[in-house]
Short mmCIF file of C-alpha atoms in Angstrom, two decimals:
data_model
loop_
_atom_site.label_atom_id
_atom_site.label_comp_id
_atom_site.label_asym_id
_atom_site.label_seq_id
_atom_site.Cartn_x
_atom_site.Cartn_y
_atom_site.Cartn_z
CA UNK A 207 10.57 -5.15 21.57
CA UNK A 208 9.48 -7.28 18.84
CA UNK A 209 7.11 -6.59 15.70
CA UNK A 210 4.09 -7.81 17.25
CA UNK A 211 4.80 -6.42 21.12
CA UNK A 212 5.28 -3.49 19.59
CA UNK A 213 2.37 -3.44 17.15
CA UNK A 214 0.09 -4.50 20.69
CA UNK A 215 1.53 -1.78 22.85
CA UNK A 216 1.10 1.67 21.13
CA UNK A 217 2.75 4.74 22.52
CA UNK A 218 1.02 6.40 25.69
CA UNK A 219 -0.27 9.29 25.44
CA UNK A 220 1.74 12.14 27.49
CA UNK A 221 -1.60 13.53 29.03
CA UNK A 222 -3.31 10.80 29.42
CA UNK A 223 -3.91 10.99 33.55
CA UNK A 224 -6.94 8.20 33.67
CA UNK A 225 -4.41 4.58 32.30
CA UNK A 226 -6.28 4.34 28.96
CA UNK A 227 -4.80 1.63 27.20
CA UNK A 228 -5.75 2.35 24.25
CA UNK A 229 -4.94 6.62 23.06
CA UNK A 230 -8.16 8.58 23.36
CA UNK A 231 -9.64 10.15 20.38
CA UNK A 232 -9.24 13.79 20.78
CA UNK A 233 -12.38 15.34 18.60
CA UNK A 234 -11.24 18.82 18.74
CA UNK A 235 -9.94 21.47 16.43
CA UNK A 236 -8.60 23.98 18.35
CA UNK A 237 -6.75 23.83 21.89
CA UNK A 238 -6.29 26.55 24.73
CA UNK A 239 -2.72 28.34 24.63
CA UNK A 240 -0.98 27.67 27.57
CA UNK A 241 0.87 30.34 29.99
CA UNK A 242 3.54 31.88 28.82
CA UNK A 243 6.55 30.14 29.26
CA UNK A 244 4.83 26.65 29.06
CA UNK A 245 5.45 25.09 25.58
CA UNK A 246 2.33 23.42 24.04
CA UNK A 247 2.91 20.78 21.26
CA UNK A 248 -0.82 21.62 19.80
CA UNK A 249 -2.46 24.70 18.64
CA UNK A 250 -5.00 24.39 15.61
CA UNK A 251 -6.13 20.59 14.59
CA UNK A 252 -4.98 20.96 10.94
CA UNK A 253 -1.37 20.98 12.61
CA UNK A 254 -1.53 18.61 14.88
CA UNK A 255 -4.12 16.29 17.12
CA UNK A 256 -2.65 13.79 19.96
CA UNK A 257 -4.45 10.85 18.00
CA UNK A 258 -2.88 11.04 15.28
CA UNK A 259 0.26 11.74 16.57
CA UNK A 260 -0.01 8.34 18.72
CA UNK A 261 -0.97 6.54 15.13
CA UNK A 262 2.70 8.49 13.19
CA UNK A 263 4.56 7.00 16.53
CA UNK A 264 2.97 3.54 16.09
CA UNK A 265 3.56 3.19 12.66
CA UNK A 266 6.96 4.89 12.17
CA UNK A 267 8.00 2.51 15.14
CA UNK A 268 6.75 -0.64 12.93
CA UNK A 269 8.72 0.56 9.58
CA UNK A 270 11.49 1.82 11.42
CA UNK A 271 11.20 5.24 11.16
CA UNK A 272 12.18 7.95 12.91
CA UNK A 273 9.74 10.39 11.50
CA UNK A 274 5.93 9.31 10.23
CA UNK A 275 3.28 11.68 9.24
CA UNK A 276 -0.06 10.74 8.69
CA UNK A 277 -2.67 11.43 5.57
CA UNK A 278 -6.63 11.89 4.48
CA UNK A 279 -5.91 9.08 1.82
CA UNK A 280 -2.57 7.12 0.65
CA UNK A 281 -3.16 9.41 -2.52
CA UNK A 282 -3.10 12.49 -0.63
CA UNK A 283 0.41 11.15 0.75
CA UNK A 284 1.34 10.46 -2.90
CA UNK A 285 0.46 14.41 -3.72
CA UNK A 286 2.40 15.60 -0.86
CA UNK A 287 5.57 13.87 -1.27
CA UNK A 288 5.73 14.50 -4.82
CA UNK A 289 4.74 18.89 -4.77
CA UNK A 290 8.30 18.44 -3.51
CA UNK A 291 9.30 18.33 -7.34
CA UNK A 292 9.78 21.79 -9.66
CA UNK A 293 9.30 22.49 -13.47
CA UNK A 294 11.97 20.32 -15.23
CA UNK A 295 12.01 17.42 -12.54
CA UNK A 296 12.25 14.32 -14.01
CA UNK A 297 10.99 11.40 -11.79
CA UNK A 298 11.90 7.48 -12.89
CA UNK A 299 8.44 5.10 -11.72
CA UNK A 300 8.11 1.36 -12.15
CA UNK A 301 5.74 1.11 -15.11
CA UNK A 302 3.58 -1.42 -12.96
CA UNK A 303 1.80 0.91 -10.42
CA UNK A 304 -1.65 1.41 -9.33
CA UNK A 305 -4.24 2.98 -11.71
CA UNK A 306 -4.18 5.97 -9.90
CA UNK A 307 -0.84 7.31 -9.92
CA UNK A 308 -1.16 7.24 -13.67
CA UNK A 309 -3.88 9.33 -14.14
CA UNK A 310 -1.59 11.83 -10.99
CA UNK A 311 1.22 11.30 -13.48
CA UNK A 312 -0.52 12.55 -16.18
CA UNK A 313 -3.21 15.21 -15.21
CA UNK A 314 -1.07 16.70 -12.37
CA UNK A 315 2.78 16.37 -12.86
CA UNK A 316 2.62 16.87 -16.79
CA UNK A 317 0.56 20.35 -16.26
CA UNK A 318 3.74 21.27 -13.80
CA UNK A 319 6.40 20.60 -16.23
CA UNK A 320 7.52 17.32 -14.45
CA UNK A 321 8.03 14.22 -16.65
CA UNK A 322 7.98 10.86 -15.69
CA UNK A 323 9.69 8.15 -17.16
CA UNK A 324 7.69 4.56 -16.61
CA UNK A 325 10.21 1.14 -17.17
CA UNK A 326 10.15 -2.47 -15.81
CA UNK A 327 12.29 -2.33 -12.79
CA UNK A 328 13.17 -5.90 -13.33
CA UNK A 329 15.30 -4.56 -15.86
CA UNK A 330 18.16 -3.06 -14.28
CA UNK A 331 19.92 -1.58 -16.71
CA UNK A 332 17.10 -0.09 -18.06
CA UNK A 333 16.98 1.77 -14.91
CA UNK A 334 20.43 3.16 -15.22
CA UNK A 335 19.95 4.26 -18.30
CA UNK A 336 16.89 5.64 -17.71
CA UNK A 337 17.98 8.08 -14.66
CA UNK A 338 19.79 11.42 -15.43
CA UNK A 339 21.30 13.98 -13.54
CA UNK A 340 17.82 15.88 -13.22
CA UNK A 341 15.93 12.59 -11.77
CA UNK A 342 14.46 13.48 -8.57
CA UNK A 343 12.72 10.69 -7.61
CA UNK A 344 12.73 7.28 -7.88
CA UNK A 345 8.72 5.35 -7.78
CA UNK A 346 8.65 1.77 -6.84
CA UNK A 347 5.50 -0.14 -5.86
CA UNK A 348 6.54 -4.16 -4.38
CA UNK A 349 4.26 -6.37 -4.64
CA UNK A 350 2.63 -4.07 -7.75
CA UNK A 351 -0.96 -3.25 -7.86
CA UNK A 352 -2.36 -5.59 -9.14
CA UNK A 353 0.14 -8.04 -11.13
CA UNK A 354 2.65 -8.31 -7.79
CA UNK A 355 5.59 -8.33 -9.71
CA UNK A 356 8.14 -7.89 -7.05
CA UNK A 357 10.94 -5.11 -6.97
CA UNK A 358 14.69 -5.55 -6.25
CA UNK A 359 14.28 -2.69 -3.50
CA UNK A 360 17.90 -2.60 -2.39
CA UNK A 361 19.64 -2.84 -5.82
CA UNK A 362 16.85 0.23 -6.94
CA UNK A 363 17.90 2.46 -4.00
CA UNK A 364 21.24 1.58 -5.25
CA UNK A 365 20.43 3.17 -8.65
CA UNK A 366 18.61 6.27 -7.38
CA UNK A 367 21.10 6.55 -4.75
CA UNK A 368 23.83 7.13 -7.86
CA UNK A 369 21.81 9.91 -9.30
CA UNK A 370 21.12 11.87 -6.18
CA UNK A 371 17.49 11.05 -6.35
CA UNK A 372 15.01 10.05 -3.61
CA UNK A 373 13.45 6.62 -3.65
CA UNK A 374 10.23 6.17 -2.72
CA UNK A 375 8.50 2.78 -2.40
CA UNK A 376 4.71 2.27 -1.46
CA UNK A 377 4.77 -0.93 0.77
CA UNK A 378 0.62 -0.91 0.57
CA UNK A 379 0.30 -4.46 -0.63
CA UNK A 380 3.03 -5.85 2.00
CA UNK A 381 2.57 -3.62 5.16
CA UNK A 382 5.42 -3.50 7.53
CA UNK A 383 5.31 -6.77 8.91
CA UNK A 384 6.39 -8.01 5.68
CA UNK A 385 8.88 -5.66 4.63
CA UNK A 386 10.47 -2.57 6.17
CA UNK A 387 12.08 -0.77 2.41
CA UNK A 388 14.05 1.55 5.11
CA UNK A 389 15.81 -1.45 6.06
CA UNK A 390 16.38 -1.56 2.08
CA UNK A 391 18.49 1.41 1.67
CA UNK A 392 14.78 3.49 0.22
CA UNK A 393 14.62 6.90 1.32
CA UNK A 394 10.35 7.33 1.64
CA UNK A 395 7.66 5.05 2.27
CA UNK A 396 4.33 5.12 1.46
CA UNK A 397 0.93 3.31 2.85
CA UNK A 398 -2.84 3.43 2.48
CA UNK A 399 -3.59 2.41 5.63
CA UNK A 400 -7.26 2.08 3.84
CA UNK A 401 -5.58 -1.36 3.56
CA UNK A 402 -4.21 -3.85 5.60
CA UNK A 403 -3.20 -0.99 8.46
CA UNK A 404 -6.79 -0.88 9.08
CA UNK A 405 -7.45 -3.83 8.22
CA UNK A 406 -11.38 -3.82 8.10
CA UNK A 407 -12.56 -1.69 5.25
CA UNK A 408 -13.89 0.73 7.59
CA UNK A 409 -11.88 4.07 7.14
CA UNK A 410 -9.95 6.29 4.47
CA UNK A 411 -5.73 7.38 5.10
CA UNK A 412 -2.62 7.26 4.23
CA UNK A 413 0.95 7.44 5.92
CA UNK A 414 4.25 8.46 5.13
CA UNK A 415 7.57 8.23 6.77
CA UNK A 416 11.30 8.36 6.40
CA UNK A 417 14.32 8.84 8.33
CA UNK A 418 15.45 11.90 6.50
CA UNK A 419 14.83 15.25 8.73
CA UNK A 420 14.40 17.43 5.51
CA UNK A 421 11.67 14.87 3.94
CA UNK A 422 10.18 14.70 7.13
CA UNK A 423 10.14 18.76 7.15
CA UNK A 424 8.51 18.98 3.97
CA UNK A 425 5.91 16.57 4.65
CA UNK A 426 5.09 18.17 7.74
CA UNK A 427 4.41 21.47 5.92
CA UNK A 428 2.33 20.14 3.45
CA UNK A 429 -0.13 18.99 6.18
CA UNK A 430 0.01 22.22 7.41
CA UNK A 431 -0.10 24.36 4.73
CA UNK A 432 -2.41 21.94 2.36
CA UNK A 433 -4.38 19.89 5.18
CA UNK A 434 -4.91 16.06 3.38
CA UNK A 435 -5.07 15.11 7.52
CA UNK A 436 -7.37 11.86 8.47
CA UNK A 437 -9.80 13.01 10.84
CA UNK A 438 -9.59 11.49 14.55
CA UNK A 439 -11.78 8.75 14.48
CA UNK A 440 -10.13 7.23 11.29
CA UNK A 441 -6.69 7.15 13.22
CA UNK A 442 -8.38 5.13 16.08
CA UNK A 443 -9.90 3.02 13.74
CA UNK A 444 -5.65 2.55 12.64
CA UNK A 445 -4.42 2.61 15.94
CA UNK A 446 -7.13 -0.37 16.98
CA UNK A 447 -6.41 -2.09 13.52
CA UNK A 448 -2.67 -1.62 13.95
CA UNK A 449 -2.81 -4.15 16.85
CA UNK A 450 -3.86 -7.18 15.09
CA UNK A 451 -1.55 -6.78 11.96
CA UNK A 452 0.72 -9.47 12.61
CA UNK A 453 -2.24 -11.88 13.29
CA UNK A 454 -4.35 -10.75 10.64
CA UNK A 455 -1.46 -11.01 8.00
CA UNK A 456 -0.06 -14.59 8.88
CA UNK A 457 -3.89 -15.46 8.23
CA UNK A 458 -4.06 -13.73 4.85
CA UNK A 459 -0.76 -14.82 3.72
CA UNK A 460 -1.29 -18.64 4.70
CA UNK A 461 -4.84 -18.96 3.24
CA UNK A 462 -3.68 -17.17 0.24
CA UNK A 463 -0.71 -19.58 -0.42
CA UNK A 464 -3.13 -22.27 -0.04
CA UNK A 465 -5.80 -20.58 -2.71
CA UNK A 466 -2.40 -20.12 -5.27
CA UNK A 467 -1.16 -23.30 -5.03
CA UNK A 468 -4.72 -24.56 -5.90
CA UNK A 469 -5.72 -22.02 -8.72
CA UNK A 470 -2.29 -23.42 -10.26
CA UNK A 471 -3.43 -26.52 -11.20
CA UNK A 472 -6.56 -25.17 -12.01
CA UNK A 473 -7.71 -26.08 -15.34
CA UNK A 474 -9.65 -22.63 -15.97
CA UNK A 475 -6.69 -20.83 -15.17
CA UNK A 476 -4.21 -20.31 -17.29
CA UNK A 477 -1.59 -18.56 -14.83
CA UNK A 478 -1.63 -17.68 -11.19
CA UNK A 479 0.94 -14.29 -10.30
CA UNK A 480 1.76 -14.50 -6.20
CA UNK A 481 5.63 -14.52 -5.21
CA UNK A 482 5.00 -17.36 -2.61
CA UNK A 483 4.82 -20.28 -5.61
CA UNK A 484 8.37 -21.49 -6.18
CA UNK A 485 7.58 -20.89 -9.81
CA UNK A 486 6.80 -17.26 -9.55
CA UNK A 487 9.36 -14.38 -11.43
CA UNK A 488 9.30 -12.60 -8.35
CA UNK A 489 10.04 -15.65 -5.97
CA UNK A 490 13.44 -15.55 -4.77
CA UNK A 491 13.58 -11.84 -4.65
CA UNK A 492 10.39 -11.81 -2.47
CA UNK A 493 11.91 -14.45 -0.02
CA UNK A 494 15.40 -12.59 0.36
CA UNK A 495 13.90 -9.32 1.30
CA UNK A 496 10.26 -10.08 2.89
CA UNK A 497 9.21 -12.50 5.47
CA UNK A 498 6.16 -13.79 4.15
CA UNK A 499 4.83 -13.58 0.27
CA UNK A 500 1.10 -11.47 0.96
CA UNK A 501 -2.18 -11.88 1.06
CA UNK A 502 -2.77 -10.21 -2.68
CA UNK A 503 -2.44 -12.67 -6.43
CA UNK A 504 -3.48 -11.78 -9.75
CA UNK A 505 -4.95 -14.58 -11.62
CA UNK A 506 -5.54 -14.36 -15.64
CA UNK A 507 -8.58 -16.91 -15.92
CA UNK A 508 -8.85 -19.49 -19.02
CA UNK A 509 -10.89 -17.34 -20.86
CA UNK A 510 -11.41 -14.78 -23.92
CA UNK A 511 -14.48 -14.67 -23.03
CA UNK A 512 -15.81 -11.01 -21.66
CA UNK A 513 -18.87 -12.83 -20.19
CA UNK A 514 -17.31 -15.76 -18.43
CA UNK A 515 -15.45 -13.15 -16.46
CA UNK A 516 -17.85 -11.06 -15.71
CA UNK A 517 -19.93 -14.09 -14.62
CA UNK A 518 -16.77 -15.65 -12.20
CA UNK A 519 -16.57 -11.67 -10.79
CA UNK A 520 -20.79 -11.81 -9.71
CA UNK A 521 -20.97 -15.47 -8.78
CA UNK A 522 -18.79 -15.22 -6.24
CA UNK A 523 -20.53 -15.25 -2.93
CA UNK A 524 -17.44 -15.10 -0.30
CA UNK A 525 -15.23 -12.78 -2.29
CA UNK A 526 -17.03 -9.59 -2.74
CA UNK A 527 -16.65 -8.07 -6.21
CA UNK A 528 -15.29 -4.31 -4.84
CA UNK A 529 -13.05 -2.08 -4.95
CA UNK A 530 -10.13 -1.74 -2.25
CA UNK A 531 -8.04 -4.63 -0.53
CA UNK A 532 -6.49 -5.49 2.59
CA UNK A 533 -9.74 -6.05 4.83
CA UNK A 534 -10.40 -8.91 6.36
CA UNK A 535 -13.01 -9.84 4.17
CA UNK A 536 -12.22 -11.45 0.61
CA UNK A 537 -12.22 -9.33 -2.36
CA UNK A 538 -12.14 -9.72 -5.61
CA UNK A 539 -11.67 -7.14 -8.36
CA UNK A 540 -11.54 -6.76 -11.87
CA UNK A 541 -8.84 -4.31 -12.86
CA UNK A 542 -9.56 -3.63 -16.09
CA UNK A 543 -12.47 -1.47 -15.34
CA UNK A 544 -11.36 -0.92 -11.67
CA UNK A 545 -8.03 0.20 -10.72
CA UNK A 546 -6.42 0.30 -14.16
CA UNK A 547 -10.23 1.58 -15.94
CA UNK A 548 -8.66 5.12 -16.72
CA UNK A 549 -5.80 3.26 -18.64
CA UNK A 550 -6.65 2.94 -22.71
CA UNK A 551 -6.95 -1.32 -23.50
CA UNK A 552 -3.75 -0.96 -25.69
CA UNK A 553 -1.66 0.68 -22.03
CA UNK A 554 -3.65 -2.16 -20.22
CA UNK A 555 -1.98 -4.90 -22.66
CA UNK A 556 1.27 -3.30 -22.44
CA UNK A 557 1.23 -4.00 -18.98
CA UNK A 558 -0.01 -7.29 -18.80
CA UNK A 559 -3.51 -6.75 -17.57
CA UNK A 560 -5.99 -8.75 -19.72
CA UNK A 561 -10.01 -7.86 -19.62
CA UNK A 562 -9.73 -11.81 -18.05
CA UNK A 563 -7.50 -10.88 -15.01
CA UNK A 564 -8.39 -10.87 -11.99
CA UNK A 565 -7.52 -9.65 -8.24
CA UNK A 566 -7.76 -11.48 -5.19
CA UNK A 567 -7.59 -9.99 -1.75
CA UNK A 568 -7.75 -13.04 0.55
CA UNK A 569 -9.61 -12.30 3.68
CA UNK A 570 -8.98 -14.41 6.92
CA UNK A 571 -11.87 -16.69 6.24
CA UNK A 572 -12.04 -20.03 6.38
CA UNK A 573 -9.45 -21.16 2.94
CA UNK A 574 -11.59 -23.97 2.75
CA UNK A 575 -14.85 -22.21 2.24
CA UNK A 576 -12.98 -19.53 0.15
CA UNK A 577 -11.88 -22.80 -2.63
CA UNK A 578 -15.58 -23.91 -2.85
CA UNK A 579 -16.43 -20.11 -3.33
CA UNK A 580 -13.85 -19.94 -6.37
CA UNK A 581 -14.86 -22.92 -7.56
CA UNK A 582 -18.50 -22.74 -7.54
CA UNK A 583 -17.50 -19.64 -9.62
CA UNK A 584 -15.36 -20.94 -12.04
CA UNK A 585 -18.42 -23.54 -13.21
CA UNK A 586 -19.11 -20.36 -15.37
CA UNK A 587 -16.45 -20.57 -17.78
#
């Protein structure tokens, strides 16, 4: 079956003896043992719970996966891939990566004895350099949160692959139906399905999978034996969002071309960062290895002015100044006090994030009432 058959039809549940269509939300936390001699896949709820193993066989299916285990948060699947490392790890992660994983970098990993090294994986031969023979992983985020600089994902699994290492990439910003990294040669993937897996800013989780039995084995303990598990209820909310991806992201990814191509030509902006303009950095890579270019663009406004930013970010009417992305509402975020606020304004400038950047989720609104919202806004600077 294709992507979006397959997105429509999730798996049936085995029990399921009334023709549900859609998997029913099993709200327990304990089951009764069978007889003996009768094999029962469920015992406690922290282990496992028949809605959210019909979510890990939806979205493994969509990525390709052969194994998919499902989180509390997209951090908590961050956490439990990476308690695979030991005292003396050394992991290699793209130094443009979402606020979070920094401060996880830094207040978690460092305390272990695990360093991190953080490059530009533009650069290549940086990243040879960089890896030794005690690199365990490999961190890629493509499109990056939030400056959606977009990563070579074959040619880095090629790298880690060298080394030994593991390469994980979170595919958050693209979702599977605009890139599958297994397909890529990367080992892990990550999602918050917060994001455009849900789809409609209603829930909290995360999702990891791989086709590597031992990664899949690990991961599978740490739900067990830490619990980060989404509750059932948030993996209906999934399942249900799951089955308008493909329609939901041709709508975010056509009306945000159409609000990037604008903004170009914009005279109070001086540069507009989405891989679907021809005269993005990230261009050609992002049309050899996805099939559309996102519904996410960073855009550094024509200002120095702390004020006039602030003022675009609350006179904005359509686009929601929040947190998160992926819904499909419009959002628009400022990420030098948002996702990248725990970051000093001297790491900020390193990276490229000005205090007059900022993040657009485009929603599935109508583009043209989206433009006059922008605009309306921009009368400010």
């Amino acid at each position: 079956m294709r992507f979006a058959t397959q997105a429509v039809h999730s798996p049936r549940h085995n029990n399921d003896e009334v023709g549900a269509i859609m998997p029913p939300i099993y709200q327990t936390s304990t089951y009764r043992r069978p007889p003996d001699g009768i094999d029962s896949s469920y015992d406690y709820a922290r282990a496992g719970n028949p809605t959210r193993t019909a979510l890990e066989q939806t979205l493994a299916r969509l990525e390709g996966a052969q194994h998919g285990i499902a989180f509390a948060s997209g951090m908590s699947g961050t956490d439990a891939i990476l308690r695979a490392l030991r005292p003396g790890d050394h992991m290699v992660a793209s130094m443009y990566l979402y606020g979070g994983n920094y401060r996880y970098f830094k207040q978690v990993l460092a305390p272990m004895g695990i360093s991190v090294s953080l490059i530009d994986f533009a650069d290549l031969s940086m990243v040879e350099k960089t890896l030794t023979s005690s690199t365990r992983v490999v961190w890629a985020e493509s499109p990056t949160n939030p400056l959606c600089q977009v990563i070579d994902l074959a040619a880095i699994a090629d790298r880690g692959h060298s080394v030994g290492a593991t390469v994980v990439v979170d595919n958050t910003f693209a979702s599977p139906y605009l890139q599958q990294p297994l397909s890529l040669g990367v080992d892990v993937v990550l999602h918050s399905t917060t994001k455009y897996l849900g789809g409609h800013s209603d829930l909290i989780g995360g999702f990891v999978c791989t086709n590597d039995d031992e990664w899949a084995e690990h991961l599978r303990l740490m739900v067990k034996s830490v619990g980060a598990i989404p509750g059932p209820m948030d993996c209906y909310l999934v399942l249900r969002g799951t089955k308008t991806l493909h329609v939901r992201m041709e709508r975010h990814c056509k009306n945000a071309h159409t609000i990037a191509t604008y903004l170009e030509a914009h005279p109070k902006v001086e540069r507009v960062i989405y891989p679907g303009l021809e005269s993005d950095l990230g261009h050609a890579i992002a049309t050899k290895q996805m099939s559309d270019y996102g519904g996410m663009m960073a855009v550094h406004l024509n200002t120095k002015s702390a004020q006039h930013t602030s003022d675009v970010l609350h006179e904005c009417e359509i686009f929601s100044f929040a947190e998160s992305l992926g819904g499909v509402e419009s959002l628009i975020g400022h990420p030098a006090t948002m996702s990248h606020g725990a970051l000093s304004a001297e790491e900020r400038a390193n990276l490229g994030i000005r205090d007059s950047t900022v993040r657009l989720s485009v929603g599935i609104e109508d583009s043209d009432d989206l433009l006059e919202d922008l605009e309306r806004a921009f009368r400010k600077i």
